[in-house]
XYZ file of C-alpha atoms in Angstrom:
370
model
C 0.000 0.000 0.000
C 2.670 2.440 -1.149
C 2.186 5.872 -2.741
C 4.416 8.844 -3.427
C 3.318 10.382 -0.123
C 4.111 7.288 1.935
C 7.519 7.105 0.292
C 8.121 10.776 1.057
C 7.357 10.161 4.720
C 9.353 6.941 4.859
C 6.461 4.675 5.879
C 5.687 1.224 4.518
C 1.944 1.705 4.027
C -0.068 4.795 3.101
C -2.145 4.370 6.274
C -2.364 7.305 8.680
C -3.824 6.325 12.026
C -5.342 8.970 14.306
C -5.670 7.919 17.949
C -5.751 9.438 21.436
C -3.701 6.506 22.767
C 0.135 6.627 22.696
C 0.410 2.824 22.604
C -1.827 2.663 19.526
C 0.071 5.468 17.774
C 3.391 3.707 18.357
C 1.996 0.357 17.194
C 0.640 1.929 13.993
C 4.066 3.363 13.202
C 5.805 0.077 13.975
C 3.371 -1.735 11.664
C 4.376 0.506 8.776
C 1.787 3.268 8.934
C 2.038 6.722 10.475
C 0.656 6.905 13.999
C -0.835 10.334 14.745
C -1.424 11.152 18.411
C -4.451 13.330 19.196
C -3.305 16.138 21.497
C -6.624 17.790 22.338
C -6.991 16.033 25.703
C -3.605 17.238 26.964
C -4.064 20.361 29.057
C -0.610 20.272 30.678
C 2.560 20.437 28.538
C 4.408 18.001 30.783
C 1.731 15.333 30.201
C 2.140 15.615 26.439
C 5.936 15.545 26.770
C 5.693 12.391 28.883
C 3.648 10.580 26.253
C 5.779 11.811 23.351
C 8.823 10.514 25.250
C 7.078 7.153 25.503
C 6.194 7.102 21.802
C 9.723 8.083 20.828
C 11.009 5.122 22.848
C 8.532 2.657 21.306
C 8.327 3.454 17.573
C 11.652 1.737 16.814
C 12.798 4.731 14.810
C 9.667 4.957 12.644
C 8.005 8.344 12.023
C 4.902 9.548 13.827
C 2.756 12.681 13.967
C 0.599 14.882 16.158
C -2.981 16.154 15.721
C -3.976 19.442 17.362
C -7.146 21.507 17.344
C -6.690 25.222 16.880
C -8.655 27.899 15.008
C -7.193 29.869 12.142
C -8.408 33.100 13.786
C -7.682 34.079 17.367
C -10.208 35.465 19.846
C -8.347 37.784 22.208
C -8.881 37.948 25.944
C -11.466 35.159 26.330
C -10.803 32.792 29.219
C -12.416 29.484 30.134
C -14.197 31.238 33.017
C -15.669 33.769 30.576
C -17.016 30.957 28.422
C -18.338 29.055 31.447
C -20.347 32.106 32.523
C -22.241 32.049 29.216
C -23.884 28.676 29.948
C -27.610 29.121 30.757
C -28.890 27.714 34.019
C -31.670 25.867 32.168
C -29.077 23.771 30.341
C -27.273 22.977 33.604
C -30.587 21.854 35.084
C -31.262 19.649 32.046
C -27.913 17.891 32.582
C -28.645 17.348 36.277
C -32.120 15.988 35.555
C -30.895 13.622 32.821
C -28.185 12.186 35.063
C -30.607 11.830 37.970
C -33.119 10.036 35.742
C -30.502 7.346 35.076
C -29.143 7.247 38.632
C -25.644 8.407 37.708
C -23.604 8.880 40.927
C -21.579 11.985 41.696
C -17.826 11.804 41.269
C -15.901 10.994 44.421
C -14.715 14.003 46.410
C -11.524 15.357 44.919
C -11.861 13.341 41.708
C -11.111 15.329 38.561
C -14.057 16.141 36.339
C -12.155 14.982 33.280
C -11.438 16.671 29.982
C -13.002 20.137 29.779
C -12.186 20.780 26.116
C -9.561 23.363 27.035
C -7.532 21.763 24.240
C -9.807 23.636 21.832
C -8.448 26.963 23.124
C -5.625 28.415 21.067
C -3.281 29.139 23.961
C -3.421 25.477 24.998
C -2.802 24.251 21.438
C 0.180 26.577 21.132
C 1.650 25.213 24.354
C 1.236 21.729 22.871
C 3.159 22.801 19.780
C 5.934 24.259 21.930
C 6.385 20.740 23.263
C 5.826 18.857 20.012
C 8.397 20.780 17.997
C 11.076 19.529 20.368
C 10.376 16.033 18.974
C 11.072 14.651 15.481
C 7.414 14.543 14.431
C 6.882 13.946 10.724
C 3.375 15.374 10.454
C 1.282 18.047 12.140
C -2.455 17.747 11.528
C -5.149 20.246 12.472
C -8.757 19.154 12.851
C -10.330 22.635 12.914
C -9.518 24.100 9.534
C -6.122 25.440 8.552
C -3.869 26.373 11.471
C -2.648 29.983 11.728
C -0.054 31.020 9.155
C 2.730 31.346 11.721
C 2.142 27.757 12.851
C 2.382 26.487 9.271
C 5.618 28.435 8.796
C 7.009 27.129 12.066
C 6.283 23.544 11.025
C 7.795 24.020 7.588
C 10.946 25.536 9.119
C 11.373 22.217 10.929
C 10.639 20.093 7.866
C 7.266 18.996 9.249
C 4.414 18.449 6.792
C 1.091 20.041 7.721
C -2.298 18.404 7.125
C -5.812 19.721 7.632
C -9.215 18.050 7.498
C -11.869 19.161 5.015
C -15.497 18.179 4.577
C -15.961 19.844 1.195
C -13.948 20.816 -1.856
C -14.462 24.470 -0.918
C -12.799 23.909 2.461
C -10.013 21.951 0.784
C -9.193 24.849 -1.558
C -8.937 27.164 1.449
C -6.405 24.758 2.964
C -4.392 24.741 -0.249
C -4.396 28.546 -0.374
C -3.211 28.630 3.260
C -0.122 26.580 2.425
C -1.208 23.188 3.745
C 0.781 20.192 2.437
C -1.860 17.433 2.768
C -5.647 17.600 2.721
C -7.649 14.974 4.599
C -11.009 14.559 2.845
C -13.262 13.496 5.705
C -16.556 12.048 4.579
C -19.947 11.954 6.258
C -19.348 8.391 7.498
C -16.422 9.384 9.717
C -16.392 9.465 13.495
C -16.146 12.783 15.301
C -16.743 16.134 13.630
C -17.758 15.616 10.047
C -19.691 17.267 7.252
C -22.544 16.037 5.090
C -20.797 14.705 1.958
C -20.065 10.974 1.705
C -16.529 9.747 1.076
C -17.252 8.278 -2.377
C -18.346 11.713 -3.581
C -16.005 13.850 -1.479
C -12.660 12.185 -2.167
C -12.501 12.692 -5.956
C -13.973 16.184 -5.615
C -11.186 17.183 -3.226
C -8.521 15.455 -5.325
C -9.603 17.449 -8.371
C -9.862 20.691 -6.389
C -6.399 20.704 -4.820
C -4.206 18.822 -7.290
C -1.235 18.404 -7.115
C -1.503 18.375 -3.300
C -1.811 14.848 -1.874
C -5.178 13.901 -0.414
C -5.960 11.343 2.286
C -9.398 9.726 2.277
C -11.190 9.458 5.632
C -14.588 8.190 6.694
C -16.051 4.708 6.414
C -12.719 3.019 5.668
C -11.866 -0.147 7.573
C -10.809 -2.791 5.055
C -8.100 -3.267 2.483
C -10.710 -3.193 -0.271
C -11.756 0.260 0.877
C -8.129 1.403 0.968
C -7.788 0.262 -2.658
C -10.988 2.119 -3.534
C -9.656 5.305 -1.920
C -6.451 5.111 -3.952
C -8.480 4.420 -7.092
C -10.393 7.654 -6.406
C -7.119 9.563 -6.446
C -6.178 9.635 -2.760
C -2.558 9.073 -1.790
C -3.467 7.348 1.447
C -6.154 6.836 4.050
C -6.778 8.445 7.419
C -8.249 5.944 9.897
C -9.464 6.722 13.410
C -12.428 4.650 14.591
C -10.869 1.336 13.595
C -8.258 1.527 16.367
C -10.747 1.914 19.248
C -11.208 -1.844 19.656
C -7.547 -2.801 19.236
C -5.852 -4.524 22.142
C -3.471 -1.576 22.538
C -6.323 0.920 23.014
C -6.991 2.055 26.569
C -10.673 2.933 26.766
C -10.786 2.208 30.525
C -14.279 0.801 29.981
C -15.093 -2.846 29.276
C -18.732 -1.815 28.882
C -17.873 0.679 26.143
C -15.725 -1.886 24.340
C -18.655 -4.330 24.428
C -20.977 -1.679 22.994
C -18.556 -0.918 20.157
C -18.099 -4.589 19.280
C -21.873 -5.131 19.256
C -22.780 -1.996 17.285
C -23.814 -2.048 13.648
C -23.127 0.564 11.015
C -26.556 2.073 11.663
C -25.951 2.575 15.387
C -24.224 5.954 15.111
C -25.655 9.455 14.839
C -24.356 12.909 13.970
C -25.168 14.857 17.106
C -24.102 18.132 18.718
C -24.481 16.579 22.172
C -20.764 16.266 22.873
C -19.144 19.486 21.645
C -21.796 21.695 20.097
C -20.768 20.855 16.522
C -22.164 17.854 14.615
C -20.016 14.865 15.554
C -20.689 11.244 14.656
C -20.846 9.017 17.751
C -22.634 5.993 19.136
C -26.312 6.667 19.472
C -27.282 6.478 23.147
C -30.001 7.740 25.442
C -27.666 10.685 26.096
C -27.599 11.727 22.429
C -31.340 11.066 22.157
C -31.975 13.404 25.097
C -30.029 16.244 23.503
C -31.554 15.696 20.077
C -35.113 15.583 21.452
C -37.046 18.679 20.278
C -38.661 18.802 23.719
C -35.286 19.493 25.359
C -33.255 22.700 25.401
C -30.970 21.517 22.581
C -27.178 21.658 22.542
C -25.272 24.903 22.964
C -22.724 26.093 20.377
C -19.060 25.153 20.698
C -17.298 25.493 23.117
C -20.182 26.005 25.564
C -21.620 22.507 25.094
C -18.299 20.802 25.758
C -17.765 22.723 28.979
C -21.361 22.066 30.042
C -21.238 18.278 29.663
C -17.611 17.570 30.643
C -18.347 16.498 34.215
C -21.467 14.585 33.156
C -19.520 12.618 30.547
C -16.846 11.831 33.152
C -19.502 10.519 35.539
C -21.123 8.399 32.815
C -17.748 6.916 31.866
C -16.511 6.429 35.438
C -19.602 4.455 36.464
C -20.144 2.846 33.026
C -23.807 3.818 32.841
C -24.493 1.797 29.706
C -27.677 3.496 28.405
C -25.767 6.811 28.321
C -22.298 5.480 27.555
C -20.922 6.384 24.138
C -17.946 7.685 22.202
C -17.190 9.353 18.875
C -17.026 6.597 16.241
C -17.758 6.277 12.541
C -20.136 4.049 10.623
C -17.259 1.600 10.162
C -18.068 0.437 13.710
C -20.155 -2.296 12.055
C -16.911 -3.982 10.956
C -15.332 -3.719 14.418
C -16.599 -7.070 15.677
C -13.576 -8.412 17.547
C -10.584 -7.155 19.502
C -7.428 -7.361 17.404
C -3.923 -6.031 17.764
C -2.844 -3.126 15.586
C -0.566 -5.504 13.694
C -3.489 -7.842 13.022
C -5.492 -4.898 11.679
C -2.632 -4.098 9.298
C -2.362 -7.740 8.244
C -6.065 -7.742 7.364
C -5.758 -4.411 5.537
C -2.848 -5.575 3.398
C -4.492 -8.917 2.530
C -7.732 -7.208 1.572
C -5.835 -4.610 -0.441
C -3.978 -7.303 -2.387
C -7.229 -9.157 -3.140
C -8.878 -5.958 -4.381
C -5.938 -5.003 -6.592
C -5.755 -8.539 -8.020
C -9.478 -8.434 -8.807
C -9.178 -5.109 -10.645
C -6.103 -6.323 -12.505
C -8.039 -9.406 -13.686
C -10.911 -7.207 -14.868
C -8.496 -4.859 -16.646
C -6.734 -7.853 -18.188
C -9.964 -9.274 -19.579
C -10.827 -5.916 -21.094
C -7.357 -5.694 -22.618
C -7.889 -9.040 -24.435
C -11.346 -8.151 -25.771
C-alpha cells in the first residue's frame, strides 16, 4: 500500500492512524503506517511531553505525527471562566435531571471532572506545539480548519508536513491557499466532527480541487478493499481513526464501552451536537437522544456545550452507565466485531488490499484481451 506520499514520509503503508492513545500510535508506526497522536486532551505540557517521550522510545525509529485543534483566527482575551459564565442555568438543570433520571452517581470528592475541552483553546494548542516541535514529528495535523499562518511556517521551518481536514472541496481549496501540504477529505461516514458529503463523492472532488496536493481519504474506511478504492479515487493514502478503538493496545478504561462498540452495527451511530456543540458522529445512546429531542433545550454552540457536559460525561464513563455510555465513532463500527492487535489490523488491511488489486487487474486484463 505504497504511494508517493508514503515514500516521502518513509512509511511502509499509506495508512495514517489517528488515535488518542500513545500505545496505539506507536503500534501503527511500527506496523508501517504513520501513527498520529491526538493532542486535544492534553491540558498540561508536561503530560504531552511524557507521552511523546514514551512514543519516541517505542516506535523503533519509525516516524509519527501529532494532531492538534486550533482555530485559524484568534479570539483575544477570552478565558475558560468567561465561556463558562455564558452557559444558561436551564441547560445545567437539564444535565442534572438527565443524570438523575438514570441514577448516575456523583464523582468521588476530589476526583477530577475529566477533559473540559480546554484543548480547543488556542493558547493550549500553542503550548502543545511548543512541546511537540522539540520532537522529530513527521506530520502536524489540524482538525479545525487550517492552522494559523505562523504555525504552518514554524512547522515548515522544521521540515514537518502540515495536514488539515476538510469536509468539502471548498474547504479543501482554502487549505491549499493557506499553504497546507496534505488535505484529509473526511466524509460523512467518519467518526467525530464531520460534514454532510459521503466519502465516495467527497474524495474525488477534493482530489480534483487541490491537485497536485496529496489527499488522504477518511470516513467509512476499515478494510483493504476500501483502501484500494480510496487510492483508485485519487487519494494518496487513508486516514483511519475509529478502527483503532477496539484494538488490544487501546486504553478505553471501559469494558462496557468496548462491548458496545463490538456489538454496534453501522446504523448505530448518529451525527449529534451533544458532545461538543458541533455535529459529531458518535454511538447513538439515550444521552444523544436526550439532547436531540425537540422537547429538550438543545445543545449549545461550541465550546459552551463541551464545557457544560464535561463532568457529566466523566460521571457516565466512570460508572459505566451503559444506556448513556458512548464515544465518537464512525459508521465503520459495524466492521469492528472483535478485539485485534494493531498488527493484526494491518495484516487484514494488506491482505484485503492485495485481493482488491488482483481483482481489478483481472478485470483490466480481460478488457485488454477483448
